Tab-separated table of C-alpha atoms in Angstrom:
chain	number	residue	atom	x	y	z
Y	106	UNK	CA	124.104	24.471	9.312
Y	107	UNK	CA	122.174	27.512	9.911
Y	108	UNK	CA	120.731	27.571	6.444
Y	109	UNK	CA	119.694	23.980	6.604
Y	110	UNK	CA	117.762	24.415	9.834
Y	111	UNK	CA	116.039	27.466	8.455
Y	112	UNK	CA	114.955	25.543	5.408
Y	113	UNK	CA	113.575	22.785	7.573
Y	114	UNK	CA	111.591	25.237	9.578
Y	115	UNK	CA	110.168	26.780	6.440
Y	116	UNK	CA	109.050	23.430	5.109
Y	117	UNK	CA	107.409	22.571	8.387
Y	118	UNK	CA	105.547	25.810	8.494
Y	119	UNK	CA	104.398	25.453	4.922
Y	120	UNK	CA	103.151	21.963	5.601
Y	121	UNK	CA	101.238	23.225	8.576
Y	122	UNK	CA	99.594	25.977	6.559
Y	123	UNK	CA	98.356	23.556	3.936
Y	124	UNK	CA	96.761	21.262	6.525
Y	125	UNK	CA	94.562	23.891	8.165
Y	126	UNK	CA	92.202	24.523	5.225
Y	127	UNK	CA	91.579	20.782	4.892
Y	128	UNK	CA	90.434	20.481	8.459
Y	129	UNK	CA	88.037	23.465	8.231
Y	130	UNK	CA	86.343	22.415	4.913
Y	131	UNK	CA	82.466	21.743	4.960
Y	132	UNK	CA	79.820	20.344	2.538
Y	133	UNK	CA	77.117	22.858	1.446
Y	134	UNK	CA	73.516	21.454	1.412
Y	135	UNK	CA	70.020	22.956	0.892
Y	136	UNK	CA	66.424	22.040	1.888
Y	137	UNK	CA	63.325	21.050	-0.211
Y	138	UNK	CA	60.419	23.520	-0.223
Y	139	UNK	CA	57.771	20.736	-0.173
Y	140	UNK	CA	58.939	18.072	2.265
Y	141	UNK	CA	61.702	20.113	4.052
Y	142	UNK	CA	64.254	17.324	3.515
Y	143	UNK	CA	67.964	18.000	2.819
Y	144	UNK	CA	69.667	17.287	-0.499
Y	145	UNK	CA	72.762	18.355	-2.449
Y	146	UNK	CA	72.320	21.447	-4.602
Y	147	UNK	CA	72.423	21.043	-8.349
Y	148	UNK	CA	75.213	22.216	-10.561
Y	149	UNK	CA	73.318	25.267	-11.732
Y	150	UNK	CA	72.718	26.409	-8.195
Y	151	UNK	CA	68.944	26.791	-8.635
Y	152	UNK	CA	66.537	26.044	-5.771
Y	153	UNK	CA	64.654	22.972	-7.009
Y	154	UNK	CA	62.550	20.237	-5.335
Y	155	UNK	CA	63.871	16.843	-4.369
Y	156	UNK	CA	63.439	13.693	-6.456
Y	157	UNK	CA	60.819	12.259	-4.132
Y	158	UNK	CA	58.576	15.332	-4.434
Y	159	UNK	CA	58.917	15.261	-8.208
Y	160	UNK	CA	57.816	11.637	-8.307
Y	161	UNK	CA	54.844	12.438	-6.038
Y	162	UNK	CA	53.828	15.306	-8.336
Y	163	UNK	CA	54.019	12.996	-11.348
Y	164	UNK	CA	51.842	10.414	-9.614
Y	165	UNK	CA	49.235	13.049	-8.641
Y	166	UNK	CA	49.146	14.320	-12.211
Y	167	UNK	CA	48.654	10.777	-13.543
Y	168	UNK	CA	45.832	10.117	-11.031
Y	169	UNK	CA	44.052	13.335	-12.089
Y	170	UNK	CA	44.340	12.327	-15.744
Y	171	UNK	CA	42.981	8.853	-14.947
Y	172	UNK	CA	39.998	10.389	-13.106
Y	173	UNK	CA	39.224	12.593	-16.082
Y	174	UNK	CA	39.426	9.592	-18.393
Y	175	UNK	CA	37.120	7.555	-16.138
Y	176	UNK	CA	34.546	10.383	-16.055
Y	177	UNK	CA	34.684	10.664	-19.831
Y	178	UNK	CA	34.179	6.905	-20.258
Y	179	UNK	CA	31.257	6.950	-17.825
Y	180	UNK	CA	29.604	9.773	-19.728
Y	181	UNK	CA	30.078	7.845	-22.985
Y	182	UNK	CA	28.546	4.702	-21.406
Y	183	UNK	CA	25.507	6.634	-20.140
Y	184	UNK	CA	24.985	8.118	-23.605
Y	185	UNK	CA	25.232	4.661	-25.186
Y	186	UNK	CA	22.698	3.264	-22.717
Y	187	UNK	CA	20.262	6.077	-23.458
Y	188	UNK	CA	20.716	5.572	-27.196
Y	189	UNK	CA	20.099	1.816	-26.826
Y	190	UNK	CA	16.983	2.462	-24.732
Y	191	UNK	CA	15.445	4.827	-27.260
Y	192	UNK	CA	16.374	2.615	-30.191
Y	193	UNK	CA	14.709	-0.406	-28.530
Y	194	UNK	CA	11.627	1.684	-27.694
Y	195	UNK	CA	11.343	2.955	-31.260
Y	196	UNK	CA	11.803	-0.567	-32.618
Y	197	UNK	CA	8.967	-1.831	-30.406
Y	198	UNK	CA	6.725	1.034	-31.497
Y	199	UNK	CA	7.495	0.305	-35.144
Y	200	UNK	CA	6.601	-3.367	-34.742
Y	201	UNK	CA	3.427	-2.464	-32.903
Y	202	UNK	CA	2.465	0.035	-35.593
Y	203	UNK	CA	3.103	-2.513	-38.312
Y	204	UNK	CA	0.936	-5.052	-36.492
Y	205	UNK	CA	-1.941	-2.605	-36.110
Y	206	UNK	CA	-1.730	-1.131	-39.635
Y	207	UNK	CA	-3.565	-3.254	-42.256
Y	208	UNK	CA	-1.269	-4.910	-44.761
Y	209	UNK	CA	-1.888	-2.958	-47.936
Y	210	UNK	CA	0.137	-2.540	-51.051
Y	211	UNK	CA	-0.186	1.259	-51.002
Y	212	UNK	CA	2.553	3.209	-49.255
Y	213	UNK	CA	1.033	4.967	-46.233
Y	214	UNK	CA	3.665	7.709	-46.105
Y	215	UNK	CA	4.540	8.615	-49.686
Y	216	UNK	CA	5.526	12.220	-49.072
Y	217	UNK	CA	7.949	11.315	-46.289
Y	218	UNK	CA	9.622	8.600	-48.328
Y	219	UNK	CA	9.992	10.936	-51.266
Y	220	UNK	CA	11.596	13.542	-49.094
Y	221	UNK	CA	14.022	10.984	-47.643
Y	222	UNK	CA	14.826	9.293	-50.947
Y	223	UNK	CA	15.056	12.458	-52.958
Y	224	UNK	CA	12.531	11.358	-55.595
Y	225	UNK	CA	11.040	14.841	-55.870
Y	226	UNK	CA	13.594	17.038	-57.551
Y	227	UNK	CA	14.212	20.650	-56.752
Y	228	UNK	CA	12.956	21.767	-60.160
Y	229	UNK	CA	9.806	19.657	-60.172
Y	230	UNK	CA	6.521	21.091	-58.912
Y	231	UNK	CA	3.486	19.568	-57.262
Y	232	UNK	CA	0.638	18.787	-59.610
Y	233	UNK	CA	-3.031	18.871	-58.732
Y	234	UNK	CA	-4.721	15.545	-59.407
Y	235	UNK	CA	-8.499	15.535	-59.888
Y	236	UNK	CA	-10.529	13.453	-57.478
Y	237	UNK	CA	-11.410	10.000	-58.690
Y	238	UNK	CA	-14.987	8.913	-58.878
Y	239	UNK	CA	-15.972	5.926	-56.829
Y	240	UNK	CA	-16.665	2.773	-58.684
Y	241	UNK	CA	-20.138	1.573	-58.572
Y	242	UNK	CA	-20.532	-1.933	-57.242
Y	243	UNK	CA	-22.101	-4.257	-59.774
Y	244	UNK	CA	-25.577	-5.435	-58.847
Y	245	UNK	CA	-25.752	-8.727	-57.027
Y	246	UNK	CA	-26.987	-11.649	-59.050
Y	247	UNK	CA	-30.540	-12.670	-58.455
Y	248	UNK	CA	-30.836	-15.654	-56.146
Y	249	UNK	CA	-31.884	-18.883	-57.761
Y	250	UNK	CA	-35.360	-20.158	-57.286
Y	251	UNK	CA	-35.790	-21.984	-54.021
Y	252	UNK	CA	-36.020	-25.725	-54.243
Y	253	UNK	CA	-38.618	-27.318	-51.955
Y	254	UNK	CA	-36.994	-29.516	-49.335
Y	255	UNK	CA	-38.598	-32.354	-47.452
Y	256	UNK	CA	-37.389	-34.554	-44.577
Y	257	UNK	CA	-38.569	-38.134	-44.657
Y	258	UNK	CA	-37.714	-38.693	-40.987
Y	259	UNK	CA	-39.641	-35.722	-39.639
Y	260	UNK	CA	-42.249	-37.955	-37.983
Y	261	UNK	CA	-39.569	-39.879	-36.073
Y	262	UNK	CA	-37.983	-36.672	-34.841
Y	263	UNK	CA	-41.336	-35.439	-33.549
Y	264	UNK	CA	-41.786	-38.659	-31.564
Y	265	UNK	CA	-38.303	-38.375	-30.071
Y	266	UNK	CA	-38.840	-34.759	-29.040
Y	267	UNK	CA	-42.148	-35.707	-27.372
Y	268	UNK	CA	-40.464	-38.498	-25.372
Y	269	UNK	CA	-37.655	-36.162	-24.289
Y	270	UNK	CA	-40.138	-33.559	-23.071
Y	271	UNK	CA	-41.991	-36.185	-21.046
Y	272	UNK	CA	-38.738	-37.368	-19.425
Y	273	UNK	CA	-37.753	-33.812	-18.527
Y	274	UNK	CA	-41.154	-33.162	-16.981
Y	275	UNK	CA	-40.914	-36.357	-14.923
Y	276	UNK	CA	-37.601	-35.281	-13.341
Y	277	UNK	CA	-38.269	-33.261	-10.128
Y	278	UNK	CA	-36.999	-29.720	-10.401
Y	279	UNK	CA	-34.896	-28.205	-7.645
Y	280	UNK	CA	-36.169	-24.953	-6.284
Y	281	UNK	CA	-33.376	-22.337	-6.152
Y	282	UNK	CA	-32.266	-21.397	-2.675
Y	283	UNK	CA	-33.361	-17.911	-1.830
Y	284	UNK	CA	-30.916	-16.021	0.346
Y	285	UNK	CA	-32.687	-14.687	3.356
Y	286	UNK	CA	-32.157	-10.993	3.795
Y	287	UNK	CA	-31.240	-9.633	7.191
Y	288	UNK	CA	-34.215	-7.850	8.796
Y	289	UNK	CA	-33.521	-4.187	9.412
Y	290	UNK	CA	-34.816	-2.039	12.262
Y	291	UNK	CA	-36.977	0.941	11.286
Y	292	UNK	CA	-37.588	4.087	13.304
Y	293	UNK	CA	-39.802	7.138	12.821
Y	294	UNK	CA	-38.627	10.407	11.265
Y	295	UNK	CA	-41.050	12.557	13.291
Y	296	UNK	CA	-39.176	14.493	15.950
Y	297	UNK	CA	-39.983	13.267	19.443
Y	298	UNK	CA	-38.276	12.702	22.780
Y	299	UNK	CA	-35.422	10.268	22.459
Y	300	UNK	CA	-35.438	6.855	24.093
Y	301	UNK	CA	-32.332	5.218	25.519
Y	302	UNK	CA	-32.025	1.431	25.491
Y	303	UNK	CA	-29.063	-0.336	27.094
Y	304	UNK	CA	-28.869	-3.998	26.090
Y	305	UNK	CA	-26.352	-6.528	27.339
Y	306	UNK	CA	-25.566	-9.739	29.133
Y	307	UNK	CA	-25.306	-10.537	32.850
Y	308	UNK	CA	-22.807	-7.728	33.609
Y	309	UNK	CA	-25.709	-5.230	33.439
Y	310	UNK	CA	-27.445	-6.804	36.423
Y	311	UNK	CA	-27.687	-4.068	39.079
Y	312	UNK	CA	-26.906	-1.088	36.807
Y	313	UNK	CA	-30.547	-0.017	36.365
Y	314	UNK	CA	-30.427	2.559	39.171
Y	315	UNK	CA	-27.551	4.797	37.947
Y	316	UNK	CA	-28.695	4.541	34.320
Y	317	UNK	CA	-32.478	5.045	34.615
Y	318	UNK	CA	-32.613	7.413	37.602
Y	319	UNK	CA	-32.331	10.696	35.555
Y	320	UNK	CA	-35.308	9.811	33.294
Y	321	UNK	CA	-37.073	6.522	34.141
Y	322	UNK	CA	-39.727	6.908	31.446
Y	323	UNK	CA	-37.257	7.314	28.594
Y	324	UNK	CA	-34.430	5.041	29.696
Y	325	UNK	CA	-34.496	1.270	29.748
Y	326	UNK	CA	-31.962	-1.420	30.683
Y	327	UNK	CA	-32.418	-4.888	29.179
Y	328	UNK	CA	-30.248	-7.459	30.999
Y	329	UNK	CA	-30.088	-10.909	29.366
Y	330	UNK	CA	-28.058	-13.214	31.653
Y	331	UNK	CA	-25.959	-15.692	29.679
Y	332	UNK	CA	-27.011	-14.201	26.341
Y	333	UNK	CA	-24.653	-14.193	23.385
Y	334	UNK	CA	-24.325	-11.458	20.792
Y	335	UNK	CA	-26.626	-13.298	18.377
Y	336	UNK	CA	-29.270	-13.635	21.116
Y	337	UNK	CA	-29.104	-9.870	21.658
Y	338	UNK	CA	-29.526	-9.337	17.886
Y	339	UNK	CA	-32.779	-11.330	18.022
Y	340	UNK	CA	-34.035	-9.385	21.040
Y	341	UNK	CA	-33.224	-5.852	19.921
Y	342	UNK	CA	-35.774	-5.775	17.088
Y	343	UNK	CA	-38.522	-6.196	19.677
Y	344	UNK	CA	-37.138	-3.421	21.900
Y	345	UNK	CA	-36.956	-0.674	19.278
Y	346	UNK	CA	-40.390	0.646	18.307
Y	347	UNK	CA	-41.207	2.030	14.869
Y	348	UNK	CA	-42.473	5.239	16.544
Y	349	UNK	CA	-39.121	5.960	18.239
Y	350	UNK	CA	-37.247	9.004	16.959
Y	351	UNK	CA	-33.438	8.673	16.730
Y	352	UNK	CA	-33.108	6.383	19.774
Y	353	UNK	CA	-29.809	5.740	21.510
Y	354	UNK	CA	-28.819	2.061	21.625
Y	355	UNK	CA	-25.920	1.029	23.882
Y	356	UNK	CA	-24.677	-2.573	23.683
Y	357	UNK	CA	-22.620	-4.142	26.470
Y	358	UNK	CA	-22.273	-7.644	25.045
Y	359	UNK	CA	-19.777	-10.447	24.646
Y	360	UNK	CA	-18.601	-10.736	28.249
Y	361	UNK	CA	-20.450	-14.000	28.978
Y	362	UNK	CA	-19.066	-15.793	25.899
Y	363	UNK	CA	-15.516	-14.459	25.657
Y	364	UNK	CA	-14.199	-17.417	27.669
Y	365	UNK	CA	-16.298	-20.044	25.851
Y	366	UNK	CA	-16.298	-19.186	22.146
Y	367	UNK	CA	-13.640	-18.289	19.610
Y	368	UNK	CA	-13.002	-14.648	18.652
Y	369	UNK	CA	-13.901	-15.495	15.047
Y	370	UNK	CA	-17.446	-16.571	16.002
Y	371	UNK	CA	-17.970	-13.538	18.238
Y	372	UNK	CA	-16.840	-11.184	15.449
Y	373	UNK	CA	-19.269	-12.853	13.039
Y	374	UNK	CA	-22.150	-12.235	15.463
Y	375	UNK	CA	-21.153	-8.583	15.832
Y	376	UNK	CA	-21.181	-8.198	12.029
Y	377	UNK	CA	-24.700	-9.661	11.826
Y	378	UNK	CA	-25.875	-7.290	14.543
Y	379	UNK	CA	-24.306	-4.348	12.694
Y	380	UNK	CA	-26.048	-5.275	9.438
Y	381	UNK	CA	-29.348	-5.316	11.292
Y	382	UNK	CA	-28.757	-1.873	12.830
Y	383	UNK	CA	-27.254	-0.164	9.770
Y	384	UNK	CA	-29.620	2.385	8.273
Y	385	UNK	CA	-32.121	2.179	11.155
Y	386	UNK	CA	-31.882	5.862	12.042
Y	387	UNK	CA	-30.673	5.090	15.572
Y	388	UNK	CA	-27.494	6.181	17.321
Y	389	UNK	CA	-25.572	2.982	18.100
Y	390	UNK	CA	-22.722	2.663	20.598
Y	391	UNK	CA	-20.813	-0.563	21.311
Y	392	UNK	CA	-19.009	-0.852	24.637
Y	393	UNK	CA	-15.804	-2.852	24.909
Y	394	UNK	CA	-16.014	-6.469	26.052
Y	395	UNK	CA	-15.145	-6.990	29.715
Y	396	UNK	CA	-12.555	-9.742	30.399
Y	397	UNK	CA	-14.567	-12.103	32.582
Y	398	UNK	CA	-13.326	-15.681	32.918
Y	399	UNK	CA	-9.573	-15.721	33.611
Y	400	UNK	CA	-6.363	-15.020	31.725
Y	401	UNK	CA	-7.465	-16.713	28.496
Y	402	UNK	CA	-10.643	-14.627	28.454
Y	403	UNK	CA	-8.565	-11.490	28.991
Y	404	UNK	CA	-6.360	-12.233	25.965
Y	405	UNK	CA	-9.420	-12.976	23.832
Y	406	UNK	CA	-11.136	-9.763	25.001
Y	407	UNK	CA	-8.090	-7.676	24.023
Y	408	UNK	CA	-8.186	-9.101	20.483
Y	409	UNK	CA	-11.946	-8.582	20.120
Y	410	UNK	CA	-11.824	-4.997	21.468
Y	411	UNK	CA	-9.034	-4.047	19.065
Y	412	UNK	CA	-11.047	-5.393	16.136
Y	413	UNK	CA	-14.312	-3.879	17.450
Y	414	UNK	CA	-12.790	-0.393	17.586
Y	415	UNK	CA	-11.705	-0.501	13.917
Y	416	UNK	CA	-14.987	-2.092	12.839
Y	417	UNK	CA	-17.040	0.652	14.538
Y	418	UNK	CA	-14.936	3.354	12.877
Y	419	UNK	CA	-15.482	1.817	9.428
Y	420	UNK	CA	-19.263	1.522	9.835
Y	421	UNK	CA	-19.935	4.827	11.671
Y	422	UNK	CA	-20.824	3.195	14.981
Y	423	UNK	CA	-19.822	4.607	18.338
Y	424	UNK	CA	-17.273	2.781	20.509
Y	425	UNK	CA	-16.885	3.163	24.265
Y	426	UNK	CA	-13.680	1.717	25.705
Y	427	UNK	CA	-13.635	0.745	29.381
Y	428	UNK	CA	-9.881	0.406	29.246
Y	429	UNK	CA	-8.213	-1.395	32.155
Y	430	UNK	CA	-10.510	-0.003	34.825
Y	431	UNK	CA	-11.814	-3.417	35.859
Y	432	UNK	CA	-8.334	-4.827	36.281
Y	433	UNK	CA	-8.204	-2.868	39.533
Y	434	UNK	CA	-8.362	-5.166	42.572
Y	435	UNK	CA	-11.813	-5.271	44.176
Y	436	UNK	CA	-13.866	-4.622	41.032
Y	437	UNK	CA	-14.131	-8.290	40.007
Y	438	UNK	CA	-15.884	-11.030	41.944
Y	439	UNK	CA	-13.668	-13.395	43.958
Y	440	UNK	CA	-14.220	-16.245	41.490
Y	441	UNK	CA	-13.468	-13.965	38.504
Y	442	UNK	CA	-16.752	-14.843	36.772
Y	443	UNK	CA	-18.465	-11.482	37.248
Y	444	UNK	CA	-18.254	-8.008	38.731
Y	445	UNK	CA	-18.350	-7.190	42.402
Y	446	UNK	CA	-20.871	-4.723	43.859
Y	447	UNK	CA	-18.368	-1.931	43.519
Y	448	UNK	CA	-17.608	-2.957	39.941
Y	449	UNK	CA	-21.338	-2.993	39.054
Y	450	UNK	CA	-21.752	0.474	40.538
Y	451	UNK	CA	-18.799	1.841	38.547
Y	452	UNK	CA	-20.110	0.223	35.343
Y	453	UNK	CA	-23.512	1.854	35.871
Y	454	UNK	CA	-21.914	5.246	36.466
Y	455	UNK	CA	-19.760	4.901	33.320
Y	456	UNK	CA	-22.748	4.018	31.123
Y	457	UNK	CA	-24.846	6.805	32.677
Y	458	UNK	CA	-22.099	9.324	31.889
Y	459	UNK	CA	-21.894	7.989	28.330
Y	460	UNK	CA	-25.661	8.464	27.878
Y	461	UNK	CA	-25.570	12.020	29.245
Y	462	UNK	CA	-22.766	12.981	26.854
Y	463	UNK	CA	-24.558	11.392	23.881
Y	464	UNK	CA	-27.875	13.135	24.614
Y	465	UNK	CA	-26.327	16.522	25.250
């Protein structure tokens, strides 16, 4: 009995010893160097990358190879395009050369063709050929004796020509239209005291004092109420004398017609006036058109002044811009059809300052 119990205890203890290692057993894993993910180690025990990283490396390698192939194909395509371009250009030049070269049976480039075809052997030598004498042209045959010719209908032709001349003379002839040249203003080249002439429409009424007070004998204001630019062009040739030396002409025009006429007609009149003044030997200054006549006149004046500035620059005329000074309240008349007393005084002072700067 005692032995049996001892054997049972030994078996139980042995069983217990074999169970302990099973409970404490663990699985050994390692980490990837690239993505830091866990995976089972290989049989060899080497530290390798995971399958996912290997696939990514293969894909990157394939993409790099594809990029290299694409670059190579692009380079080949560019070379083919350049070759096609030069071949087409050479073909066009060849056709053009063939069209310009006279069609002759003689080869124009014998030496080149021999070199390309190999006609001239290595052992052969060039031979000197004596110059050929020019053939003399055979003398032209003597012309045959002239046969006298006679027209039986010569008398009838003379009668017809006489009748035609009479009909042409009976038709009234039109006199060609002669284009009238624009009269130009002439001034003297002898140095003398300069005259100042200010010409304009009704806005100049009352500006004589500020303008002419510094030198009444040499300054003149010509106010033409209601006058257009073309009326001023007719008047100015009577104001400038041939004995004047380098006079100063100031034009304040266009204000009376800016609300009545189109900008196109006013520009045409300014061009005619400029042709008359060009080459006259006078210093010409055009002042900007004042917007007198309401909102529509103001818009038209802005367009004309913008054109007038560029036109004066192109033709070496002076341009004086009033700006928006007369948009200030109190400078225009209550009805908007003229300047107030204060506006006239400011206009006179502006033109007087312009004259002083031009003379000095």
